[in-house]
Amino acid sequence: WGVIAPETSHQKVLGPGQWKLALGIDVLQDFRQVGVLAVQNLLYFAEHHTDAFLAIVKNSLISYPFAQAGVCLTRCLVDELGLTDEVAGRPVASPAWDSPLLAFLCKEDHEHGFHEVYCIVFQLFHAEMIGGQYASLADEAALYKVDLSAVLLRTRALLAELLARYPTSVLELGILQRLGTS
């Protein structure tokens, strides 16, 4: 909250229980099995990429549930890693461990590599929301009701395309993302 509106107390803006509506989801029921990681990703994005974060949050052309999208994007990244109980029980040399995102993060020497990838992926998602087929929706209420799953699938495909170019660092992945969405 301090990044979005540092001069305003969240208690003045949202009354009791209204924070659930602001998120667009019932967070007590739905963290899409990623729990605190989703919150950490959003917080990292706000603290370390403040300008990009604020540009997305304050963009008046959008009206999608930002936090819900953030939780879904974390879920997508976890899925892209391919780390399941079944995979964990197999030898490391097993093809079950093959994941372009996992391979990228393993070779990337960045303490916050997963969070950095999340920030890049959120920007990909946002570009799809405002620049893709949904950009023509004039009614903000209609945009809010857009099925995020289609945009998430497209974002996941875009991430796969970026990783297929074998970036050597988070910096290079970010450059590829910006070149592809500008």
Backbone as JSON, one array per atom type, in Angstrom:
{
  "sequence": "WGVIAPETSHQKVLGPGQWKLALGIDVLQDFRQVGVLAVQNLLYFAEHHTDAFLAIVKNSLISYPFAQAGVCLTRCLVDELGLTDEVAGRPVASPAWDSPLLAFLCKEDHEHGFHEVYCIVFQLFHAEMIGGQYASLADEAALYKVDLSAVLLRTRALLAELLARYPTSVLELGILQRLGTS",
  "N": [[0.82, -1.18, 0.0], [1.97, 1.18, 0.72], [3.57, 1.83, -1.48], [1.82, 2.28, -3.59], [0.03, 4.31, -2.7], [1.39, 6.26, -0.8], [0.78, 8.48, 0.74], [-1.7, 8.09, 1.77], [-3.71, 6.5, 4.15], [-4.51, 3.08, 4.27], [-6.76, 2.37, 5.69], [-8.46, 4.52, 5.44], [-9.29, 4.39, 2.84], [-10.28, 1.82, 2.27], [-12.87, 0.18, 3.81], [-13.83, -2.02, 6.56], [-13.55, -5.31, 5.46], [-13.75, -4.55, 2.77], [-11.36, -4.79, 1.42], [-11.25, -7.3, 0.33], [-12.92, -7.12, -1.87], [-11.45, -5.31, -3.39], [-9.32, -6.81, -4.2], [-10.47, -8.61, -5.9], [-10.84, -11.27, -5.53], [-11.6, -13.95, -3.25], [-9.46, -14.01, -0.92], [-9.1, -15.59, 1.26], [-9.94, -18.03, 0.51], [-8.76, -18.51, -1.96], [-5.74, -18.78, -3.06], [-4.64, -20.07, -5.06], [-3.02, -22.23, -4.57], [-0.47, -21.25, -4.17], [0.05, -19.61, -2.1], [1.84, -17.62, 0.2], [3.92, -16.99, -1.49], [2.84, -15.73, -3.74], [2.06, -13.27, -2.68], [4.56, -12.34, -1.85], [5.77, -12.06, -4.36], [4.23, -9.96, -5.54], [4.81, -7.92, -3.71], [7.63, -7.74, -4.01], [7.73, -6.88, -6.67], [6.49, -4.37, -6.4], [8.32, -3.06, -4.69], [10.86, -3.23, -5.93], [10.63, -2.69, -8.61], [9.32, -0.27, -8.94], [8.44, 1.88, -10.63], [7.48, 0.56, -12.97], [5.56, -1.07, -11.76], [3.8, 0.87, -10.64], [2.98, 2.11, -13.0], [1.47, 0.12, -14.17], [-0.5, -0.38, -12.18], [-1.71, 2.15, -11.85], [-2.59, 2.81, -14.36], [-5.03, 4.19, -16.23], [-6.44, 3.0, -18.25], [-6.9, 0.4, -17.73], [-8.73, -2.15, -16.01], [-8.64, -4.55, -14.66], [-8.62, -7.25, -12.26], [-5.99, -6.69, -10.43], [-4.47, -7.89, -8.28], [-5.5, -10.49, -8.29], [-4.69, -11.3, -10.82], [-1.95, -11.24, -10.33], [-1.66, -13.34, -8.46], [-2.49, -15.48, -10.06], [-0.5, -15.39, -12.03], [1.76, -16.07, -10.54], [1.06, -18.7, -9.97], [1.13, -19.74, -12.58], [3.89, -19.52, -13.14], [4.96, -21.26, -11.23], [3.82, -23.62, -12.18], [5.12, -23.69, -14.66], [7.7, -24.25, -13.83], [7.48, -26.89, -13.27], [7.69, -28.39, -10.99], [6.64, -30.89, -9.17], [5.21, -33.19, -6.78], [5.51, -35.7, -7.86], [7.62, -35.37, -9.72], [9.64, -34.6, -7.98], [10.25, -36.97, -6.74], [11.75, -38.34, -8.54], [14.91, -39.2, -10.13], [17.41, -36.64, -10.49], [18.53, -36.5, -13.04], [16.5, -37.32, -14.64], [14.24, -36.97, -17.4], [11.9, -35.79, -16.58], [12.52, -33.6, -15.08], [13.04, -31.63, -16.87], [12.64, -28.37, -17.73], [12.26, -25.35, -19.26], [12.15, -22.92, -17.83], [13.07, -23.65, -15.28], [15.65, -24.49, -15.97], [16.69, -22.04, -16.87], [16.58, -20.49, -14.48], [18.32, -21.96, -12.9], [20.8, -21.58, -14.12], [21.03, -18.88, -13.95], [22.55, -16.4, -12.1], [21.31, -14.96, -9.82], [20.06, -13.61, -6.96], [17.37, -13.11, -6.55], [16.05, -14.28, -8.7], [13.64, -15.7, -9.43], [11.65, -13.92, -8.58], [12.31, -11.75, -10.18], [11.82, -12.77, -12.75], [9.08, -13.09, -12.47], [8.27, -10.36, -12.36], [8.88, -9.56, -14.96], [7.18, -11.26, -16.38], [4.71, -10.37, -15.45], [4.63, -7.89, -16.67], [4.55, -8.68, -19.33], [2.03, -9.92, -19.33], [0.39, -7.71, -18.71], [0.84, -6.1, -20.96], [-0.38, -7.7, -22.86], [-3.02, -7.53, -21.96], [-3.65, -4.78, -22.3], [-2.83, -4.26, -24.87], [-3.55, -6.28, -26.51], [-6.25, -8.25, -27.79], [-8.1, -7.3, -26.01], [-7.86, -4.63, -25.7], [-9.62, -3.08, -27.11], [-11.93, -3.0, -25.69], [-14.19, -0.84, -24.53], [-15.73, -0.46, -22.33], [-15.05, -0.43, -19.0], [-16.05, -2.18, -17.1], [-16.6, -4.42, -18.62], [-14.02, -5.18, -19.35], [-13.02, -5.85, -16.86], [-14.36, -8.2, -16.39], [-13.25, -9.98, -18.12], [-12.15, -13.16, -19.08], [-9.47, -14.21, -17.46], [-7.94, -16.42, -17.95], [-7.45, -16.93, -20.67], [-5.73, -14.84, -21.37], [-3.68, -15.38, -19.63], [-2.79, -17.83, -20.65], [-1.81, -16.99, -23.13], [0.22, -15.29, -22.25], [1.87, -17.13, -20.99], [2.68, -18.59, -23.21], [4.14, -16.6, -24.51], [6.22, -16.24, -22.67], [7.45, -18.74, -22.94], [8.36, -18.47, -25.57], [10.25, -16.41, -25.22], [12.08, -17.66, -23.47], [12.95, -19.66, -25.16], [14.75, -18.36, -26.7], [17.03, -18.44, -25.35], [18.04, -16.65, -23.18], [20.73, -15.21, -21.32], [20.67, -14.04, -18.88], [18.68, -12.43, -16.3], [18.5, -9.75, -16.88], [18.89, -9.75, -19.68], [16.64, -11.27, -20.43], [14.64, -9.48, -19.64], [15.19, -7.39, -21.44], [14.61, -8.64, -23.86], [11.88, -9.05, -23.44], [10.93, -6.38, -23.33], [11.59, -5.53, -25.91], [9.95, -7.15, -27.37], [7.4, -6.3, -26.63], [7.15, -3.67, -27.18]],
  "CA": [[0.0, 0.0, 0.0], [2.86, 2.31, 0.82], [4.1, 2.17, -2.79], [0.74, 2.78, -4.45], [-0.5, 5.57, -2.18], [2.08, 6.44, 0.47], [0.22, 9.58, 1.52], [-3.05, 7.74, 2.2], [-3.85, 5.31, 4.98], [-5.43, 2.13, 3.64], [-8.0, 2.33, 6.45], [-9.32, 5.59, 4.95], [-9.77, 4.05, 1.51], [-11.03, 0.57, 2.33], [-13.48, -0.12, 5.09], [-13.72, -3.43, 6.95], [-14.02, -6.29, 4.48], [-13.69, -4.08, 1.39], [-10.1, -5.19, 0.79], [-11.53, -8.51, -0.46], [-13.46, -6.66, -3.15], [-10.38, -4.64, -4.13], [-8.46, -7.84, -4.79], [-11.19, -9.33, -6.94], [-10.92, -12.68, -5.16], [-11.7, -14.23, -1.83], [-8.11, -14.47, -0.65], [-9.13, -16.61, 2.29], [-10.24, -19.28, -0.17], [-8.12, -18.69, -3.26], [-4.37, -18.36, -3.36], [-4.27, -20.97, -6.15], [-2.0, -23.15, -4.06], [0.86, -20.64, -4.14], [0.16, -18.98, -0.8], [2.6, -16.41, 0.47], [4.79, -16.69, -2.63], [2.15, -14.75, -4.59], [2.15, -11.98, -1.99], [5.97, -11.93, -1.94], [6.03, -11.6, -5.73], [3.64, -8.63, -5.7], [5.58, -6.99, -2.88], [8.92, -7.55, -4.66], [7.47, -6.06, -7.85], [6.24, -3.0, -5.94], [9.5, -2.46, -4.05], [12.08, -3.24, -6.75], [10.32, -2.18, -9.95], [8.23, 0.63, -8.54], [7.89, 2.63, -11.77], [6.68, -0.36, -13.79], [4.43, -1.46, -10.93], [2.85, 1.98, -10.58], [2.44, 2.33, -14.34], [0.43, -0.88, -14.37], [-1.58, -0.18, -11.22], [-2.4, 3.44, -12.02], [-3.0, 3.01, -15.75], [-6.48, 4.36, -16.22], [-7.06, 2.22, -19.31], [-7.14, -0.98, -17.3], [-9.61, -2.36, -14.87], [-8.69, -5.97, -14.33], [-8.24, -7.47, -10.86], [-4.54, -6.73, -10.41], [-3.95, -8.88, -7.33], [-5.88, -11.81, -8.78], [-3.78, -11.6, -11.92], [-0.66, -11.54, -9.72], [-1.72, -14.7, -7.89], [-2.54, -16.41, -11.2], [0.82, -15.41, -12.68], [2.64, -16.88, -9.68], [0.67, -20.1, -10.22], [1.66, -20.09, -13.91], [5.34, -19.71, -13.04], [5.18, -22.52, -10.49], [3.51, -24.68, -13.13], [6.2, -23.72, -15.66], [8.86, -24.91, -13.22], [7.24, -28.32, -13.36], [8.07, -29.05, -9.73], [5.52, -31.56, -8.52], [5.63, -34.29, -5.9], [5.93, -36.81, -8.73], [8.94, -35.03, -10.26], [10.59, -34.57, -6.86], [10.62, -38.33, -6.41], [12.55, -38.93, -9.62], [16.32, -38.76, -10.16], [17.62, -35.33, -11.09], [18.85, -36.67, -14.46], [15.29, -37.74, -15.33], [13.64, -35.97, -18.28], [10.8, -35.13, -15.88], [13.03, -32.35, -14.53], [13.27, -30.68, -17.96], [11.77, -27.21, -17.75], [13.06, -24.2, -19.68], [12.23, -21.92, -16.76], [13.95, -24.19, -14.25], [17.02, -24.43, -16.51], [17.1, -20.63, -16.86], [16.82, -20.06, -13.11], [19.5, -22.67, -12.37], [22.04, -21.0, -14.65], [21.01, -17.47, -13.62], [23.15, -16.12, -10.81], [20.59, -13.81, -9.29], [19.46, -14.0, -5.69], [15.92, -12.98, -6.66], [15.74, -14.62, -10.08], [12.23, -16.04, -9.61], [10.88, -12.68, -8.45], [12.6, -10.93, -11.37], [11.06, -13.36, -13.85], [7.69, -12.73, -12.19], [8.07, -8.97, -12.77], [8.9, -9.55, -16.42], [5.97, -11.94, -16.84], [3.57, -9.5, -15.19], [4.64, -6.86, -17.71], [4.05, -9.36, -20.53], [0.59, -10.08, -19.13], [-0.23, -6.39, -18.81], [0.9, -5.7, -22.37], [-1.43, -8.47, -23.55], [-4.32, -7.0, -21.55], [-3.94, -3.45, -22.86], [-2.45, -4.16, -26.28], [-4.09, -7.42, -27.26], [-7.63, -8.18, -28.24], [-8.94, -6.69, -24.98], [-7.64, -3.19, -25.7], [-10.75, -2.4, -27.73], [-13.08, -2.96, -24.78], [-14.35, 0.52, -24.02], [-16.39, -0.53, -21.03], [-14.14, -0.98, -17.99], [-16.71, -3.32, -16.45], [-16.42, -5.58, -19.5], [-12.62, -5.57, -19.23], [-12.85, -6.49, -15.54], [-14.96, -9.53, -16.44], [-12.53, -10.8, -19.1], [-11.61, -14.41, -18.55], [-8.02, -14.05, -17.4], [-7.23, -17.64, -18.34], [-6.97, -16.8, -22.06], [-4.58, -13.93, -21.36], [-2.62, -16.11, -18.94], [-2.25, -18.81, -21.6], [-1.01, -16.24, -24.12], [1.41, -14.83, -21.54], [2.72, -18.31, -20.79], [3.28, -18.88, -24.52], [5.15, -15.57, -24.76], [7.37, -16.58, -21.83], [8.13, -19.87, -23.58], [9.09, -17.92, -26.73], [11.42, -15.68, -24.71], [13.05, -18.64, -22.95], [13.48, -20.41, -26.31], [15.83, -17.55, -27.26], [18.14, -18.74, -24.43], [18.68, -15.5, -22.55], [21.78, -15.62, -20.38], [20.48, -13.37, -17.59], [17.39, -11.77, -16.1], [18.59, -8.51, -17.63], [18.64, -10.05, -21.09], [15.24, -11.67, -20.54], [13.88, -8.24, -19.58], [15.39, -6.67, -22.69], [13.83, -9.36, -24.87], [10.48, -8.77, -23.13], [10.64, -5.01, -23.74], [11.65, -5.46, -27.37], [8.79, -7.86, -27.91], [6.12, -5.68, -26.3], [7.14, -2.22, -27.46]],
  "C": [[0.87, 1.25, 0.0], [3.46, 2.73, -0.51], [3.03, 2.81, -3.65], [0.25, 4.15, -4.0], [0.11, 5.86, -0.83], [1.48, 7.53, 1.36], [-1.16, 9.26, 2.11], [-3.03, 6.47, 3.03], [-4.84, 4.36, 4.32], [-6.74, 2.03, 4.4], [-8.97, 3.4, 5.97], [-9.95, 5.23, 3.61], [-10.68, 2.82, 1.54], [-11.57, 0.34, 3.73], [-13.31, -1.6, 5.41], [-14.31, -4.35, 5.88], [-13.92, -5.85, 3.04], [-12.41, -4.48, 0.68], [-10.31, -6.43, -0.05], [-12.05, -8.12, -1.83], [-12.37, -6.02, -4.01], [-9.47, -5.65, -4.81], [-9.16, -8.61, -5.91], [-11.32, -10.82, -6.67], [-11.17, -12.8, -3.67], [-10.37, -14.84, -1.43], [-8.06, -15.52, 0.45], [-9.34, -17.99, 1.67], [-9.34, -19.56, -1.38], [-6.75, -18.03, -3.33], [-3.79, -19.29, -4.41], [-3.06, -21.82, -5.8], [-0.58, -22.56, -4.1], [1.08, -19.79, -2.9], [0.95, -17.69, -0.76], [3.52, -16.04, -0.68], [4.15, -15.64, -3.54], [2.23, -13.36, -3.97], [3.59, -11.46, -2.05], [6.3, -11.41, -3.32], [5.47, -10.2, -5.95], [4.43, -7.58, -4.92], [6.95, -6.71, -3.51], [8.77, -6.63, -5.88], [7.29, -4.6, -7.43], [7.49, -2.33, -5.41], [10.69, -2.32, -4.98], [11.87, -2.74, -8.18], [9.15, -1.22, -9.82], [7.62, 1.36, -9.73], [7.01, 1.75, -12.64], [5.41, -0.78, -13.05], [3.37, -0.37, -10.91], [2.22, 2.26, -11.94], [1.3, 1.35, -14.62], [-0.77, -0.6, -13.46], [-2.38, 1.08, -11.51], [-2.86, 3.71, -13.45], [-4.52, 3.06, -15.81], [-7.18, 3.55, -17.3], [-7.41, 0.8, -18.87], [-8.08, -1.04, -16.12], [-9.74, -3.86, -14.62], [-8.24, -6.16, -12.88], [-6.74, -7.74, -10.75], [-4.0, -7.83, -9.51], [-4.3, -10.3, -7.77], [-4.97, -12.22, -9.92], [-2.4, -11.97, -11.37], [-0.59, -12.93, -9.13], [-1.71, -15.73, -9.02], [-1.19, -16.51, -11.91], [1.83, -16.19, -11.85], [2.34, -18.36, -9.91], [1.22, -20.58, -11.56], [3.16, -20.36, -13.85], [5.68, -20.99, -12.28], [4.89, -23.7, -11.4], [4.61, -24.83, -14.19], [7.47, -24.37, -15.11], [8.71, -26.42, -13.27], [7.61, -29.08, -12.09], [6.83, -29.6, -9.03], [6.07, -32.64, -7.6], [6.15, -35.46, -6.72], [7.34, -36.57, -9.27], [9.99, -35.09, -9.15], [11.06, -35.97, -6.47], [11.48, -39.01, -7.46], [14.0, -38.45, -9.54], [16.45, -37.43, -10.9], [17.91, -35.43, -12.59], [17.63, -37.08, -15.27], [14.76, -36.61, -16.22], [12.47, -35.22, -17.63], [11.22, -33.78, -15.31], [13.24, -31.29, -15.61], [12.21, -29.59, -17.95], [12.64, -26.03, -18.18], [13.21, -23.14, -18.59], [13.16, -22.4, -15.65], [15.41, -24.13, -14.71], [17.54, -22.99, -16.49], [17.44, -20.18, -15.45], [18.05, -20.73, -12.5], [20.8, -22.06, -12.88], [22.15, -19.51, -14.31], [21.58, -17.28, -12.22], [22.55, -14.84, -10.25], [19.81, -14.26, -8.06], [17.92, -14.01, -5.76], [15.44, -13.3, -8.07], [14.27, -14.92, -10.32], [11.37, -14.79, -9.54], [11.08, -11.79, -9.68], [11.84, -11.46, -12.59], [9.58, -13.02, -13.69], [7.4, -11.3, -12.66], [8.01, -8.85, -14.29], [7.61, -10.16, -16.97], [4.73, -11.08, -16.58], [3.49, -8.41, -16.25], [4.2, -7.44, -19.05], [2.53, -9.47, -20.47], [-0.13, -8.75, -19.33], [-0.25, -5.91, -20.26], [-0.16, -6.44, -23.19], [-2.81, -7.91, -23.21], [-4.62, -5.67, -22.24], [-3.62, -3.34, -24.34], [-3.0, -5.27, -27.14], [-5.53, -7.18, -27.65], [-8.55, -7.48, -27.24], [-8.81, -5.17, -24.96], [-8.84, -2.44, -26.26], [-11.98, -2.36, -26.83], [-13.17, -1.57, -24.15], [-14.93, 0.52, -22.62], [-15.47, -1.19, -20.02], [-14.74, -2.18, -17.29], [-16.54, -4.57, -17.3], [-14.99, -6.09, -19.41], [-12.38, -6.31, -17.92], [-13.34, -7.93, -15.56], [-14.27, -10.46, -17.44], [-12.01, -12.06, -18.41], [-10.09, -14.33, -18.61], [-7.28, -15.27, -17.92], [-6.7, -17.56, -19.77], [-5.73, -15.92, -22.12], [-3.4, -14.61, -20.66], [-1.98, -17.14, -19.86], [-1.36, -18.13, -22.64], [0.3, -15.75, -23.48], [2.39, -15.97, -21.34], [3.42, -18.69, -22.1], [4.37, -17.86, -24.85], [6.4, -15.81, -23.92], [8.15, -17.73, -22.45], [8.93, -19.4, -24.79], [10.35, -17.19, -26.28], [12.49, -16.65, -24.22], [13.68, -19.47, -24.06], [14.61, -19.64, -27.01], [17.08, -17.64, -26.38], [18.81, -17.49, -23.88], [19.68, -15.97, -21.5], [21.62, -14.98, -19.0], [19.07, -12.81, -17.51], [17.38, -10.45, -16.87], [18.28, -8.73, -19.11], [17.2, -10.48, -21.33], [14.34, -10.44, -20.52], [13.99, -7.43, -20.86], [14.58, -7.32, -23.81], [12.33, -9.09, -24.69], [10.11, -7.37, -23.62], [10.66, -4.86, -25.26], [10.42, -6.09, -28.0], [7.47, -7.18, -27.65], [6.1, -4.19, -26.58], [6.67, -1.93, -28.86]]
}
